[in-house]
C-alpha atoms as a printed R data frame, in Angstrom:
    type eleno elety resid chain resno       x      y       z
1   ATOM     1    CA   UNK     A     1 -15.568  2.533 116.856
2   ATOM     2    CA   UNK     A     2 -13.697  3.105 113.565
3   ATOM     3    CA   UNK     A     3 -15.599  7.258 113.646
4   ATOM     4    CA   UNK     A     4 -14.328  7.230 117.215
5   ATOM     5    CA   UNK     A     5 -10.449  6.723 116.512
6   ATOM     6    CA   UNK     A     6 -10.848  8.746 113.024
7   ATOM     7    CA   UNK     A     7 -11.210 11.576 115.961
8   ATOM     8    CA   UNK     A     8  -8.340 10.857 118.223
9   ATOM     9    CA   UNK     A     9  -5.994 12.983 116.091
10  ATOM    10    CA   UNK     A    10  -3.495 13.459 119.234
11  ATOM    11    CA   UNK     A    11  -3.160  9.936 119.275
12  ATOM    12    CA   UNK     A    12  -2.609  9.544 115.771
13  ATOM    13    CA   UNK     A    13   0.200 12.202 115.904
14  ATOM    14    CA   UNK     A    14   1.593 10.260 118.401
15  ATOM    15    CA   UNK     A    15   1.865  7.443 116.063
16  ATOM    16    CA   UNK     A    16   2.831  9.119 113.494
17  ATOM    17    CA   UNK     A    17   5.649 10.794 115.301
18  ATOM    18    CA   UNK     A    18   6.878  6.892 116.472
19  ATOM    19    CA   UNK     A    19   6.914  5.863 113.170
20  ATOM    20    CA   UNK     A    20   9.182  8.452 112.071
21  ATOM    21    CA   UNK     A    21  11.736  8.105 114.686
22  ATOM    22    CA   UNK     A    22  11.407  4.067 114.134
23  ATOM    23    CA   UNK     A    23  10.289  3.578 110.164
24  ATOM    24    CA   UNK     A    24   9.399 -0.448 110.205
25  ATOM    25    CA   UNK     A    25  10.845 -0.574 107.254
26  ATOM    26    CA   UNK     A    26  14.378  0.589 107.411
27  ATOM    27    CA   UNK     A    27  14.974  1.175 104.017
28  ATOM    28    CA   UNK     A    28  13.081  1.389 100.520
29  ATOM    29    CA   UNK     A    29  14.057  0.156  97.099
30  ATOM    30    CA   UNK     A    30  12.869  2.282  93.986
31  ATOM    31    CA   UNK     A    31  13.225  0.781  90.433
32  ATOM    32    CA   UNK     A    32  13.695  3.392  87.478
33  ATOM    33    CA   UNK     A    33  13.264  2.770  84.065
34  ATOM    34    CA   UNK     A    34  14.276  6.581  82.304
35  ATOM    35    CA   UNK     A    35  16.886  8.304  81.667
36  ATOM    36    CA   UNK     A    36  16.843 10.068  85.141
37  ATOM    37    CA   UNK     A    37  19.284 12.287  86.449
38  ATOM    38    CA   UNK     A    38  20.221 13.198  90.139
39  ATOM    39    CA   UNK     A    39  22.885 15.986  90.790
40  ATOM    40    CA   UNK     A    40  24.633 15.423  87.234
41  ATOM    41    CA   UNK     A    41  24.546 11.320  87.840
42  ATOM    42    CA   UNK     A    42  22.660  9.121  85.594
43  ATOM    43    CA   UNK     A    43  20.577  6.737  87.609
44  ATOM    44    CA   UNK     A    44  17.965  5.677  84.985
45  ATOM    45    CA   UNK     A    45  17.825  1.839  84.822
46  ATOM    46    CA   UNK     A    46  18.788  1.282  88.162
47  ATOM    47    CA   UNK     A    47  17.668  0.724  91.810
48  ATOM    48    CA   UNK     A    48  18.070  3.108  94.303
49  ATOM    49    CA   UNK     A    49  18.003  2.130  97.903
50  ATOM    50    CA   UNK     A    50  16.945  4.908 100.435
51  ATOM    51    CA   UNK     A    51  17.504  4.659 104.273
52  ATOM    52    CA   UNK     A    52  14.116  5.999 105.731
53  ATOM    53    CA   UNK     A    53  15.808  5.634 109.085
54  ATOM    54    CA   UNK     A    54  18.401  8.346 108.415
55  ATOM    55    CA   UNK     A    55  15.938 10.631 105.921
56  ATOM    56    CA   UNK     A    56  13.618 10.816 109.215
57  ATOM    57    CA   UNK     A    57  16.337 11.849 111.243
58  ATOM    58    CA   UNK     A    58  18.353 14.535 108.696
59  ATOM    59    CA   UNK     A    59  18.805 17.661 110.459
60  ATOM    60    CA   UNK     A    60  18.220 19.772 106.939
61  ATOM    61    CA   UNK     A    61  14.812 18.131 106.671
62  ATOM    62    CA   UNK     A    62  13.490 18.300 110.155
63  ATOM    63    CA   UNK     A    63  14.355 20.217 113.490
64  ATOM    64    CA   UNK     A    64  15.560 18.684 115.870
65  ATOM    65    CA   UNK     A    65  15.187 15.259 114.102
66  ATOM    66    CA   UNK     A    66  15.943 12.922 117.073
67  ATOM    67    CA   UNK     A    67  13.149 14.517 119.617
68  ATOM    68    CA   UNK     A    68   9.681 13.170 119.859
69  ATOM    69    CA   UNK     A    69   7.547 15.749 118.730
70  ATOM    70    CA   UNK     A    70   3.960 14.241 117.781
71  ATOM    71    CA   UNK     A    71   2.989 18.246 116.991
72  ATOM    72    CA   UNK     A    72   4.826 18.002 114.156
73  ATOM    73    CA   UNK     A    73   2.386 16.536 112.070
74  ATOM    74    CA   UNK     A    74  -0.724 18.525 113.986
75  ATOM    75    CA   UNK     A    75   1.119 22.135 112.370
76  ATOM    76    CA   UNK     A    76  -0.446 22.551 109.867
77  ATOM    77    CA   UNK     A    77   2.303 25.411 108.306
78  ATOM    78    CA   UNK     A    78   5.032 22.577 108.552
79  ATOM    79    CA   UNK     A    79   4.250 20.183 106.277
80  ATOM    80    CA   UNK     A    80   6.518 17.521 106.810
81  ATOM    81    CA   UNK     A    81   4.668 14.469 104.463
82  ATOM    82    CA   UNK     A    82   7.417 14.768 101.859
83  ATOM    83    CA   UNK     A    83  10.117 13.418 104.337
84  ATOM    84    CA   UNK     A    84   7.479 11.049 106.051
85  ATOM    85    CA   UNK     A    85   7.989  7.471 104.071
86  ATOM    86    CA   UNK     A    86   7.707  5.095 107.253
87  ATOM    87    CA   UNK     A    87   5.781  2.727 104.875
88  ATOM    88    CA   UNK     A    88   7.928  3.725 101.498
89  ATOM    89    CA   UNK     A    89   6.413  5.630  99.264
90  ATOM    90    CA   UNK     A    90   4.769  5.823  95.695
91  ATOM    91    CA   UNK     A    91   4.473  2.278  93.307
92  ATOM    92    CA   UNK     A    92   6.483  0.783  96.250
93  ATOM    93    CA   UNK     A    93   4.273  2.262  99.131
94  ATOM    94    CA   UNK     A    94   3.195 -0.453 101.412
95  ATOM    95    CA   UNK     A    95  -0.174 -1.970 100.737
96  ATOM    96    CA   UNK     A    96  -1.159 -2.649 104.493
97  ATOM    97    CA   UNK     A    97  -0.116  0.656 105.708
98  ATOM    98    CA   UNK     A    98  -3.985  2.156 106.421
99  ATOM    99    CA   UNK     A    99  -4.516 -1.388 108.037
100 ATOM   100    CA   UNK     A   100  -1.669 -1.094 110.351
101 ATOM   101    CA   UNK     A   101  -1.968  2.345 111.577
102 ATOM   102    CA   UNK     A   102  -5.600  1.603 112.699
103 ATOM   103    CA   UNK     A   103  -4.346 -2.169 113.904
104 ATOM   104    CA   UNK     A   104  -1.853  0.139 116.038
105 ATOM   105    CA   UNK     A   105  -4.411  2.948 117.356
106 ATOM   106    CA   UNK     A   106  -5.843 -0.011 118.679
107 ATOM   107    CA   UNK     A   107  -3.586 -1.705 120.340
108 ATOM   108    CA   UNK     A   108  -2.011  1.719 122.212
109 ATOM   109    CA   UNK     A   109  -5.489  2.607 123.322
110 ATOM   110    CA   UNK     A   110  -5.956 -1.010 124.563
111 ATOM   111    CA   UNK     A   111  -2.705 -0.982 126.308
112 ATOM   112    CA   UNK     A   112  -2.711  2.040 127.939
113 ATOM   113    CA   UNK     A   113  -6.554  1.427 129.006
114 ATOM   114    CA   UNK     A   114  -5.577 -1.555 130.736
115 ATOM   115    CA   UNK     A   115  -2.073 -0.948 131.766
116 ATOM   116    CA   UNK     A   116   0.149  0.980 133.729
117 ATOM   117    CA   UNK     A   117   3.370  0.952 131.422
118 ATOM   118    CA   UNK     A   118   6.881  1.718 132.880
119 ATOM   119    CA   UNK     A   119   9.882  1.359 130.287
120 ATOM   120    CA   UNK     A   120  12.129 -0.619 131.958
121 ATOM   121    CA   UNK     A   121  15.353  0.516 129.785
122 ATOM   122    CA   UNK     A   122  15.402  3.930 128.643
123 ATOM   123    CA   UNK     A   123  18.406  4.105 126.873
124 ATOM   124    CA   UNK     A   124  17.963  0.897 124.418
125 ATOM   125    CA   UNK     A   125  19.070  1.420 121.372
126 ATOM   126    CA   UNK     A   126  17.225  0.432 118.169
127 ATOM   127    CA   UNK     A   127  18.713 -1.476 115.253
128 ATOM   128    CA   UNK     A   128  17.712 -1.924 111.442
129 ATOM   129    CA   UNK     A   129  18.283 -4.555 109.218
130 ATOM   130    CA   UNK     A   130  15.022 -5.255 107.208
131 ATOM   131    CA   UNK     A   131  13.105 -3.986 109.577
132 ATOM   132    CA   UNK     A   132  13.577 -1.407 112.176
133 ATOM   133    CA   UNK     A   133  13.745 -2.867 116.040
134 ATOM   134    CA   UNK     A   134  15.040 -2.854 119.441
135 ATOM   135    CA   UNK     A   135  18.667 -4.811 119.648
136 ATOM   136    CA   UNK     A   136  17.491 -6.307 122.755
137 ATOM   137    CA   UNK     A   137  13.985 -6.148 122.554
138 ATOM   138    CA   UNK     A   138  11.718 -4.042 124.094
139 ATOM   139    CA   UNK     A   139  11.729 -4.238 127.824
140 ATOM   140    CA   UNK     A   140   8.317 -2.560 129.262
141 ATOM   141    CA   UNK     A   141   6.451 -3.681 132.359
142 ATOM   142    CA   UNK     A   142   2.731 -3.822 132.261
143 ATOM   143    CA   UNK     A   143   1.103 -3.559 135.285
């Protein structure tokens, strides 16, 4: 099974493309221990916070940032991985990530094997605090 969903690269981009526009992790803390510098600032010694919610959605790193596009990461001229931290990135980078992403191919292919899906609200509106959700849950209907 696990050769069979290394295949399914659509639904992989489609994944992919999800976790962009809704990072589970809203935001990601980086410790630095040099004498960095960032546009004239000193930030050596100091943690940075970074909101992966709003770098996924900056309109100077990606267009049209708010539209599900799961060819984004299937063009292979626009590389986009450097802007892609859904699971942080570097020492911090999430140690499940690999896990989850095949956890999730999973589940979507088991869902939508079984089940006719319908959102039921299309305009809910997500909402971050540690991690990155619906404000009033997700409201689907499997039939």
């Amino acid at each position: 099974m696990y050769e069979k969903l290394q295949r399914c690269t659509y639904l992989k981009a489609v994944l992919k493309e999800a976790l962009r526009l809704y990072p589970p992790g809203a935001a990601a803390r980086y410790c630095d221990t040099g004498n960095e510098e960032y546009k004239g600032h000193r930030i050596g010694k100091c943690i940075l916070c970074i909101s992966c919610y709003v770098i996924h959605r900056h309109p100077d790193l990606l267009e049209d940032p708010d539209e599900f596009q799961p060819n984004r990461s299937l063009d292979a001229e626009r590389n986009y991985d450097n802007v892609y931290m859904p699971f942080s990135r570097g020492m911090q980078d999430c140690i499940g990530k690999y896990f989850a992403t095949l956890e999730a191919q999973i589940g979507v292919l088991s869902l939508l094997l079984n089940f006719d899906i319908i959102v039921v609200n299309k305009d809910e509106k997500p909402s971050s605090r540690i991690a990155t959700r619906r404000m009033n849950g997700a409201k689907v209907l499997f039939s």
